[in-house]
Tab-separated table of C-alpha atoms and ligand atoms in Angstrom:
chain	number	residue	atom	x	y	z
A	1	MET	CA	-77.219	-2.006	83.516
A	2	ALA	CA	-76.355	-5.051	85.496
A	3	ASP	CA	-76.195	-8.647	84.183
A	4	LEU	CA	-79.364	-10.620	83.834
A	5	LEU	CA	-79.422	-13.680	85.987
A	6	VAL	CA	-81.843	-16.424	84.705
A	7	LEU	CA	-82.682	-19.829	86.240
A	8	GLY	CA	-83.564	-22.434	83.617
A	9	ILE	CA	-85.393	-25.773	84.000
A	10	GLU	CA	-85.307	-28.602	81.426
A	11	SER	CA	-87.464	-31.872	81.771
A	12	THR	CA	-88.849	-32.343	78.181
A	13	CYS	CA	-87.181	-35.828	77.711
A	14	ASP	CA	-84.851	-38.014	79.834
A	15	GLU	CA	-82.554	-35.445	81.313
A	16	THR	CA	-83.528	-33.508	84.489
A	17	SER	CA	-81.607	-30.324	84.456
A	18	ALA	CA	-81.380	-26.766	86.015
A	19	ALA	CA	-78.898	-24.034	85.438
A	20	VAL	CA	-78.131	-20.466	86.186
A	21	VAL	CA	-76.867	-18.279	83.287
A	22	ALA	CA	-75.796	-14.590	83.205
A	23	ARG	CA	-76.361	-12.387	80.261
A	24	SER	CA	-74.542	-9.010	80.110
A	25	PRO	CA	-76.072	-5.850	78.425
A	26	SER	CA	-73.719	-6.470	75.556
A	27	GLY	CA	-75.352	-9.902	75.067
A	28	ALA	CA	-72.357	-11.979	76.251
A	29	GLY	CA	-73.397	-15.020	78.177
A	30	GLN	CA	-71.823	-16.985	81.078
A	31	ILE	CA	-72.888	-20.272	82.557
A	32	ARG	CA	-72.806	-19.954	86.434
A	33	SER	CA	-74.081	-23.645	86.936
A	34	ASN	CA	-75.434	-26.416	84.894
A	35	VAL	CA	-76.596	-29.487	86.747
A	36	VAL	CA	-77.755	-32.313	84.638
A	37	ARG	CA	-79.084	-35.730	85.797
A	38	SER	CA	-79.470	-38.281	83.048
A	39	GLN	CA	-82.304	-41.001	83.425
A	40	VAL	CA	-80.528	-43.146	80.984
A	41	GLU	CA	-79.997	-45.973	83.607
A	42	ILE	CA	-83.637	-45.862	84.560
A	43	HIS	CA	-84.864	-46.405	80.951
A	44	SER	CA	-82.102	-48.630	79.642
A	45	PRO	CA	-83.812	-52.016	80.561
A	46	TYR	CA	-86.773	-50.898	78.412
A	47	GLY	CA	-84.483	-50.009	75.335
A	48	GLY	CA	-86.022	-46.517	75.103
A	49	VAL	CA	-87.480	-43.645	77.143
A	50	VAL	CA	-90.672	-44.707	78.864
A	51	PRO	CA	-92.777	-41.375	79.225
A	52	GLU	CA	-94.563	-42.233	82.493
A	53	ILE	CA	-91.450	-43.419	84.147
A	54	ALA	CA	-89.563	-40.318	82.881
A	55	ALA	CA	-92.302	-37.996	84.289
A	56	ARG	CA	-92.081	-39.574	87.780
A	57	ALA	CA	-88.295	-39.540	87.793
A	58	HIS	CA	-88.509	-35.785	86.975
A	59	VAL	CA	-90.806	-35.221	89.895
A	60	GLU	CA	-88.442	-36.985	92.242
A	61	ILE	CA	-85.242	-35.280	91.661
A	62	LEU	CA	-86.130	-31.821	90.069
A	63	ASP	CA	-86.193	-29.945	93.419
A	64	HIS	CA	-82.769	-31.231	94.294
A	65	VAL	CA	-81.274	-30.504	90.970
A	66	ILE	CA	-82.706	-26.929	91.150
A	67	ALA	CA	-81.280	-26.385	94.672
A	68	GLU	CA	-77.858	-27.673	93.598
A	69	ALA	CA	-77.905	-25.381	90.478
A	70	MET	CA	-78.635	-22.444	92.739
A	71	ARG	CA	-76.034	-23.470	95.244
A	72	GLN	CA	-73.330	-23.934	92.682
A	73	ALA	CA	-74.115	-20.529	91.178
A	74	ASN	CA	-74.172	-18.971	94.556
A	75	VAL	CA	-77.222	-16.860	93.865
A	76	SER	CA	-80.378	-16.500	95.878
A	77	TYR	CA	-83.880	-16.583	94.197
A	78	GLN	CA	-84.207	-12.712	94.912
A	79	GLU	CA	-81.177	-12.067	92.835
A	80	LEU	CA	-82.679	-13.763	89.817
A	81	SER	CA	-84.038	-11.624	87.085
A	82	ALA	CA	-86.410	-14.366	85.695
A	83	VAL	CA	-87.252	-17.947	85.803
A	84	ALA	CA	-87.324	-19.990	82.570
A	85	GLY	CA	-88.838	-23.343	81.989
A	86	ALA	CA	-89.055	-25.535	78.832
A	87	ALA	CA	-92.741	-25.578	78.015
A	88	GLY	CA	-92.328	-27.974	75.148
A	89	PRO	CA	-92.073	-29.806	72.806
A	90	GLY	CA	-91.566	-33.077	74.367
A	91	LEU	CA	-93.019	-35.815	76.562
A	92	ILE	CA	-95.920	-34.195	78.016
A	93	GLY	CA	-95.615	-35.557	81.651
A	94	GLY	CA	-92.154	-34.337	81.998
A	95	VAL	CA	-92.851	-31.034	80.372
A	96	ILE	CA	-95.733	-30.358	82.978
A	97	VAL	CA	-93.365	-31.207	85.822
A	98	GLY	CA	-90.767	-28.638	84.701
A	99	ILE	CA	-93.016	-25.806	83.728
A	100	THR	CA	-95.252	-26.137	86.726
A	101	THR	CA	-92.075	-25.976	88.925
A	102	ALA	CA	-90.901	-22.836	87.116
A	103	LYS	CA	-94.219	-21.207	87.510
A	104	ALA	CA	-94.272	-22.069	91.265
A	105	ILE	CA	-90.753	-20.610	91.781
A	106	ALA	CA	-91.690	-17.380	89.702
A	107	LEU	CA	-94.774	-16.926	91.767
A	108	ALA	CA	-93.160	-17.571	95.189
A	109	ALA	CA	-90.107	-15.317	94.418
A	110	ARG	CA	-92.187	-12.741	92.505
A	111	LYS	CA	-90.117	-13.084	89.387
A	112	PRO	CA	-91.210	-12.986	85.685
A	113	LEU	CA	-91.710	-16.361	84.006
A	114	VAL	CA	-90.314	-17.192	80.543
A	115	ALA	CA	-91.835	-20.228	78.877
A	116	VAL	CA	-89.128	-21.436	76.559
A	117	ASN	CA	-89.496	-23.645	73.475
A	118	HIS	CA	-86.958	-26.517	73.785
A	119	LEU	CA	-86.069	-26.308	70.141
A	120	GLU	CA	-85.487	-22.567	70.381
A	121	ALA	CA	-83.109	-23.198	73.325
A	122	HIS	CA	-80.945	-25.672	71.068
A	123	ALA	CA	-81.114	-23.005	68.311
A	124	LEU	CA	-79.789	-20.054	70.467
A	125	THR	CA	-77.166	-22.101	72.418
A	126	ALA	CA	-74.382	-20.986	69.868
A	127	ARG	CA	-74.963	-17.426	70.923
A	128	LEU	CA	-74.195	-18.309	74.477
A	129	THR	CA	-71.077	-20.422	73.645
A	130	ASP	CA	-69.785	-18.635	70.492
A	131	GLY	CA	-71.540	-15.209	70.405
A	132	VAL	CA	-72.821	-15.953	67.002
A	133	ALA	CA	-74.782	-13.140	65.367
A	134	PHE	CA	-78.013	-13.297	63.301
A	135	PRO	CA	-78.738	-14.703	60.781
A	136	TYR	CA	-77.182	-18.054	60.782
A	137	LEU	CA	-77.935	-21.584	59.502
A	138	LEU	CA	-78.794	-24.201	62.086
A	139	LEU	CA	-78.612	-27.947	61.663
A	140	LEU	CA	-80.747	-29.338	64.469
A	141	VAL	CA	-80.114	-33.171	64.794
A	142	SER	CA	-81.503	-34.859	67.875
A	143	GLY	CA	-83.616	-38.014	68.774
A	144	GLY	CA	-86.828	-36.175	67.956
A	145	HIS	CA	-85.913	-33.598	65.397
A	146	THR	CA	-83.835	-33.327	62.024
A	147	GLN	CA	-84.211	-29.856	60.666
A	148	LEU	CA	-82.385	-27.030	58.774
A	149	LEU	CA	-83.428	-23.607	59.908
A	150	ALA	CA	-82.681	-20.020	59.176
A	151	VAL	CA	-82.297	-18.437	62.520
A	152	GLU	CA	-83.174	-14.661	61.796
A	153	ASP	CA	-83.650	-13.441	65.264
A	154	VAL	CA	-84.870	-14.383	68.645
A	155	GLY	CA	-88.309	-15.776	67.933
A	156	ARG	CA	-87.827	-15.705	64.114
A	157	TYR	CA	-87.054	-18.984	62.578
A	158	THR	CA	-87.632	-20.330	59.029
A	159	ARG	CA	-87.549	-24.020	58.536
A	160	LEU	CA	-85.784	-24.740	55.307
A	161	GLY	CA	-85.877	-28.546	55.510
A	162	THR	CA	-86.899	-31.368	57.667
A	163	THR	CA	-86.958	-35.082	57.707
A	164	LEU	CA	-89.737	-36.946	55.858
A	165	ASP	CA	-89.588	-39.890	58.339
A	166	ASP	CA	-87.086	-40.668	61.088
A	167	ALA	CA	-84.862	-38.169	62.841
A	168	VAL	CA	-81.091	-38.825	62.624
A	169	GLY	CA	-80.807	-39.742	66.359
A	170	GLU	CA	-83.724	-41.969	66.021
A	171	ALA	CA	-82.104	-43.808	63.069
A	172	PHE	CA	-79.006	-44.271	65.294
A	173	ASP	CA	-80.965	-45.579	68.069
A	174	LYS	CA	-83.030	-47.981	65.736
A	175	VAL	CA	-79.848	-49.428	64.079
A	176	ALA	CA	-78.391	-49.902	67.636
A	177	LYS	CA	-81.520	-51.832	68.613
A	178	MET	CA	-81.447	-54.016	65.575
A	179	LEU	CA	-77.903	-54.938	66.266
A	180	SER	CA	-78.662	-55.525	69.927
A	181	LEU	CA	-76.503	-52.744	71.167
A	182	PRO	CA	-77.346	-51.127	74.470
A	183	TYR	CA	-79.496	-47.936	74.756
A	184	PRO	CA	-78.975	-45.124	74.065
A	185	GLY	CA	-77.774	-46.211	70.636
A	186	GLY	CA	-76.097	-43.191	69.167
A	187	PRO	CA	-72.786	-43.322	71.176
A	188	GLU	CA	-72.725	-47.202	70.880
A	189	VAL	CA	-72.976	-47.102	67.150
A	190	GLU	CA	-70.240	-44.458	67.106
A	191	LYS	CA	-68.022	-46.699	69.240
A	192	GLN	CA	-68.614	-49.794	67.003
A	193	ALA	CA	-68.228	-47.807	63.812
A	194	ALA	CA	-64.569	-46.792	64.988
A	195	GLN	CA	-63.631	-50.629	64.790
A	196	GLY	CA	-65.391	-51.302	61.527
A	197	ASP	CA	-65.002	-51.040	57.693
A	198	ALA	CA	-67.148	-48.251	56.303
A	199	ARG	CA	-66.647	-49.539	52.759
A	200	ARG	CA	-67.956	-53.069	53.338
A	201	PHE	CA	-71.575	-52.193	52.699
A	202	ALA	CA	-72.756	-49.517	50.112
A	203	PHE	CA	-75.867	-48.293	51.846
A	204	PRO	CA	-78.187	-45.847	50.227
A	205	ARG	CA	-77.959	-42.047	50.872
A	206	PRO	CA	-81.539	-40.951	50.460
A	207	MET	CA	-82.267	-37.493	49.137
A	208	MET	CA	-78.578	-36.904	48.164
A	209	GLY	CA	-78.354	-34.282	45.396
A	210	ARG	CA	-82.008	-33.043	45.813
A	211	ARG	CA	-82.477	-29.296	45.771
A	212	GLU	CA	-84.901	-28.995	48.721
A	213	PRO	CA	-82.798	-29.469	51.890
A	214	ASP	CA	-84.994	-32.232	53.258
A	215	PHE	CA	-83.992	-35.485	54.921
A	216	SER	CA	-85.012	-39.092	54.758
A	217	LEU	CA	-83.610	-41.831	56.895
A	218	SER	CA	-85.965	-44.800	56.723
A	219	GLY	CA	-84.537	-46.322	53.506
A	220	LEU	CA	-80.980	-46.285	54.955
A	221	LYS	CA	-82.337	-47.883	58.228
A	222	THR	CA	-84.190	-50.629	56.281
A	223	ALA	CA	-81.133	-51.320	54.182
A	224	VAL	CA	-79.083	-51.922	57.382
A	225	ARG	CA	-81.875	-54.212	58.850
A	226	LEU	CA	-82.018	-56.302	55.630
A	227	GLU	CA	-78.197	-56.603	55.500
A	228	ALA	CA	-78.146	-57.601	59.221
A	229	GLU	CA	-80.869	-60.260	58.571
A	230	ARG	CA	-79.012	-61.649	55.573
A	231	LEU	CA	-75.847	-62.031	57.595
A	232	ALA	CA	-77.313	-63.354	60.832
A	233	PRO	CA	-75.920	-64.611	63.101
A	234	LEU	CA	-73.662	-61.538	63.308
A	235	SER	CA	-70.063	-61.645	64.268
A	236	GLU	CA	-68.480	-58.778	66.207
A	237	GLN	CA	-66.834	-57.608	62.915
A	238	ASP	CA	-70.198	-57.648	61.031
A	239	VAL	CA	-71.745	-55.450	63.724
A	240	ALA	CA	-68.813	-53.058	63.620
A	241	ASP	CA	-68.835	-52.843	59.795
A	242	LEU	CA	-72.582	-52.426	59.630
A	243	CYS	CA	-72.347	-49.458	62.053
A	244	ALA	CA	-69.319	-47.977	60.256
A	245	SER	CA	-71.127	-48.275	56.848
A	246	PHE	CA	-74.293	-46.733	58.311
A	247	GLN	CA	-72.436	-43.844	59.859
A	248	ALA	CA	-70.523	-43.201	56.643
A	249	ALA	CA	-73.916	-42.858	54.874
A	250	VAL	CA	-75.240	-40.496	57.581
A	251	LEU	CA	-72.021	-38.370	57.149
A	252	ASP	CA	-72.407	-38.054	53.419
A	253	LEU	CA	-76.027	-37.272	53.544
A	254	LEU	CA	-75.715	-34.683	56.294
A	255	ALA	CA	-72.983	-32.919	54.367
A	256	ASP	CA	-74.990	-32.963	51.208
A	257	ARG	CA	-78.082	-31.676	53.015
A	258	VAL	CA	-76.306	-28.873	54.761
A	259	ARG	CA	-74.863	-27.710	51.403
A	260	ALA	CA	-78.523	-27.647	50.051
A	261	GLY	CA	-79.569	-25.860	53.244
A	262	ALA	CA	-76.857	-23.185	52.610
A	263	LYS	CA	-78.172	-22.586	49.163
A	264	ALA	CA	-81.861	-22.335	50.311
A	265	PHE	CA	-80.719	-19.897	53.005
A	266	ARG	CA	-79.087	-17.723	50.459
A	267	ASP	CA	-82.102	-17.833	48.085
A	268	ARG	CA	-84.516	-16.897	50.981
A	269	LEU	CA	-82.383	-14.211	52.772
A	270	GLY	CA	-80.419	-12.906	49.907
A	271	ARG	CA	-77.186	-13.414	51.859
A	272	GLY	CA	-75.232	-16.143	53.327
A	273	PRO	CA	-75.297	-17.220	56.980
A	274	THR	CA	-72.933	-15.727	59.501
A	275	ALA	CA	-72.234	-19.200	60.762
A	276	LEU	CA	-73.164	-22.868	60.412
A	277	VAL	CA	-74.509	-23.863	63.870
A	278	VAL	CA	-75.043	-27.383	64.839
A	279	ALA	CA	-77.236	-28.495	67.777
A	280	GLY	CA	-78.941	-31.589	69.231
A	281	GLY	CA	-77.550	-34.844	70.606
A	282	VAL	CA	-76.255	-36.187	67.393
A	283	ALA	CA	-73.736	-33.369	67.358
A	284	ALA	CA	-71.952	-35.171	70.027
A	285	ASN	CA	-70.698	-37.633	67.300
A	286	THR	CA	-66.950	-37.123	66.611
A	287	PRO	CA	-66.876	-38.151	62.972
A	288	ILE	CA	-69.984	-36.085	62.302
A	289	ARG	CA	-68.329	-33.114	64.032
A	290	GLU	CA	-65.126	-33.542	61.916
A	291	SER	CA	-67.140	-33.892	58.678
A	292	LEU	CA	-69.178	-30.621	59.478
A	293	VAL	CA	-65.772	-28.849	59.986
A	294	ARG	CA	-64.957	-29.614	56.319
A	295	VAL	CA	-68.482	-28.738	55.176
A	296	ALA	CA	-68.264	-25.265	56.738
A	297	ALA	CA	-64.866	-24.746	55.358
A	298	ASP	CA	-66.299	-25.571	51.826
A	299	LEU	CA	-68.984	-23.192	52.385
A	300	ASN	CA	-66.573	-20.602	53.493
A	301	THR	CA	-68.564	-19.996	56.706
A	302	ARG	CA	-67.780	-20.186	60.412
A	303	LEU	CA	-68.757	-23.397	62.216
A	304	ALA	CA	-70.220	-23.109	65.796
A	305	LEU	CA	-70.366	-26.531	67.396
A	306	PRO	CA	-71.235	-26.178	71.065
A	307	THR	CA	-69.267	-28.662	73.360
A	308	ARG	CA	-70.838	-32.102	73.742
A	309	ASP	CA	-72.632	-31.404	77.069
A	310	LEU	CA	-74.244	-28.318	75.529
A	311	CYS	CA	-75.307	-30.287	72.361
A	312	THR	CA	-77.429	-32.795	74.388
A	313	ASP	CA	-80.404	-31.547	76.514
A	314	ASN	CA	-79.462	-29.294	79.439
A	315	GLY	CA	-80.746	-26.463	81.635
A	316	ALA	CA	-78.248	-23.919	80.499
A	317	MET	CA	-79.737	-23.628	77.052
A	318	ILE	CA	-83.163	-23.136	78.583
A	319	ALA	CA	-81.916	-20.387	80.967
A	320	TRP	CA	-80.038	-18.763	78.034
A	321	ALA	CA	-83.029	-18.801	75.822
A	322	GLY	CA	-84.950	-17.345	78.751
A	323	ALA	CA	-82.374	-14.544	79.120
A	324	GLU	CA	-82.452	-13.729	75.402
A	325	ARG	CA	-86.271	-13.414	75.385
A	326	PHE	CA	-86.348	-11.499	78.700
A	327	ALA	CA	-83.829	-9.027	77.416
A	328	LEU	CA	-86.300	-8.217	74.675
A	329	GLY	CA	-89.164	-7.887	77.071
A	330	MET	CA	-90.721	-11.337	76.175
A	331	THR	CA	-92.270	-12.945	79.274
A	332	ASP	CA	-95.255	-15.169	79.870
A	333	ASP	CA	-97.956	-15.211	82.346
A	334	LEU	CA	-98.671	-18.020	84.752
A	335	THR	CA	-101.499	-19.437	82.613
A	336	VAL	CA	-99.084	-20.591	79.937
A	337	SER	CA	-99.705	-24.219	78.906
A	338	PRO	CA	-97.242	-27.137	78.435
A	339	ARG	CA	-97.103	-28.243	74.837
A	340	ALA	CA	-96.313	-31.657	73.434
A	341	ARG	CA	-95.918	-30.143	70.044
A	342	TRP	CA	-94.487	-26.754	69.408
A	343	PRO	CA	-93.016	-25.971	65.947
A	344	LEU	CA	-90.379	-23.320	65.708
A	345	ASP	CA	-91.709	-22.181	62.299
A	346	PRO	CA	-95.522	-22.023	62.418
A	347	ALA	CA	-95.853	-21.636	58.672
A	348	ALA	CA	-93.825	-24.820	58.042
A	349	ALA	CA	-95.911	-26.550	60.585
A	350	ALA	CA	-98.933	-26.412	58.281
A	351	SER	CA	-96.984	-28.365	55.615
A	352	PRO	CA	-97.917	-31.983	55.038
A	353	HIS	CA	-94.774	-33.551	56.526
A	354	ALA	CA	-94.501	-31.322	59.686
A	355	ARG	CA	-93.368	-33.310	62.665
A	356	ALA	CA	-92.445	-30.807	65.322
B	401	LIG	O1	-80.830	-33.595	71.902
B	401	LIG	P1	-80.833	-34.902	72.639
B	401	LIG	O2	-80.106	-35.127	73.895
B	401	LIG	O3	-82.323	-35.279	72.906
B	401	LIG	C1	-83.520	-35.007	72.172
B	401	LIG	O4	-83.725	-35.916	71.245
B	401	LIG	O5	-84.010	-33.860	72.294
B	401	LIG	O6	-80.558	-36.068	71.540
B	401	LIG	C2	-80.480	-37.404	71.770
B	401	LIG	C3	-80.217	-38.158	70.607
B	401	LIG	C4	-80.450	-39.769	70.687
B	401	LIG	O7	-81.104	-40.249	69.560
B	401	LIG	C5	-78.920	-40.216	70.734
B	401	LIG	O8	-78.864	-41.538	70.257
B	401	LIG	C6	-78.236	-39.277	69.758
B	401	LIG	O9	-78.847	-38.006	70.156
B	401	LIG	N1	-76.818	-39.257	70.109
B	401	LIG	C7	-75.847	-39.579	69.179
B	401	LIG	C8	-74.699	-39.488	69.894
B	401	LIG	N2	-74.877	-39.099	71.158
B	401	LIG	C9	-76.281	-38.910	71.255
B	401	LIG	N3	-75.994	-40.038	67.918
B	401	LIG	C10	-74.945	-40.354	67.251
B	401	LIG	N4	-73.656	-40.351	67.870
B	401	LIG	C11	-73.482	-39.943	69.193
B	401	LIG	N5	-72.247	-39.924	69.641
B	402	LIG	ZN1	-83.184	-31.759	72.676
């Protein structure tokens, strides 16, 4: 059997991306191209992603991004096995642009369509990069999602825990905003924290020690705001110290929540995970990466941490999830609808604090 070749399209938030990925019959993956155009500069004057502007920007450049991905991969549309598009969850205007384009290409090239869940794509990336086997424990930490999941198979996810309020990336972005740091806030807070004293402020670590592997960030975020208001006007050192103390609290609570997640995994599946997999934009943070190396070692499990460019949103993860689904015969017809919300674990979605 020949390798599968899948084109993937991502446009659910503020990156416009297309990629071609190959999957061998043994399940090994290879990225042939991964073109990512960030809209950060377009949104930065507004201090956050403006959905309508994002959708228009996707329309303007998506065709070029796809053409470039196909050129770099040096494949023709006829050589593709399938076309994959992220059908949600995300900002609905952008999702419509991406999945409609995927449908049009599938129709014109007479290729099967795979409608991919963006979260599933984050979840499966470690199989592309590290060949991780099921079942594994996934920590998904992005701007919109903070969850611990048991990834049991393609299409089989159990949500073990989630945030009761803000996502971790959202907390980074809000802390940056209250300290007047540029958007997107995560990398700025990380930069400031490197110059600061993490012991200056003893911020709360909500949910630490709890058995259920859930998260809560809003109390921590409020503590940072109150301290910033008390100190105002802030010196450069104040800003750095606030960032360092905030990030130290996030490190501690992530480590503790992952440990609780590993216990919940074992209780549920009757065995430990093959690996701890981390995905989502926050996994680009170096101190967080370093701390998770120690957590995985303590848990006696392998750590799979995709490179930074594959942790943040990209087309390769959509193409790969499309290839994994296609290999199992899972395709979608052209009537598939874009979805603003699309939880990975439908059972968990019915619970009171579901966000995805
Ligand atoms: O996965 P992603 O690219 O987009 C989605 O939310 O789906 O994640 C973006 C989030 C933003 O909240 C951003 O501030 C955060 O990831 N982020 C970081 C870092 N780089 C990106 N947070 C902390 N430290 C970083 N270095
Ligand atoms: Zn994402």
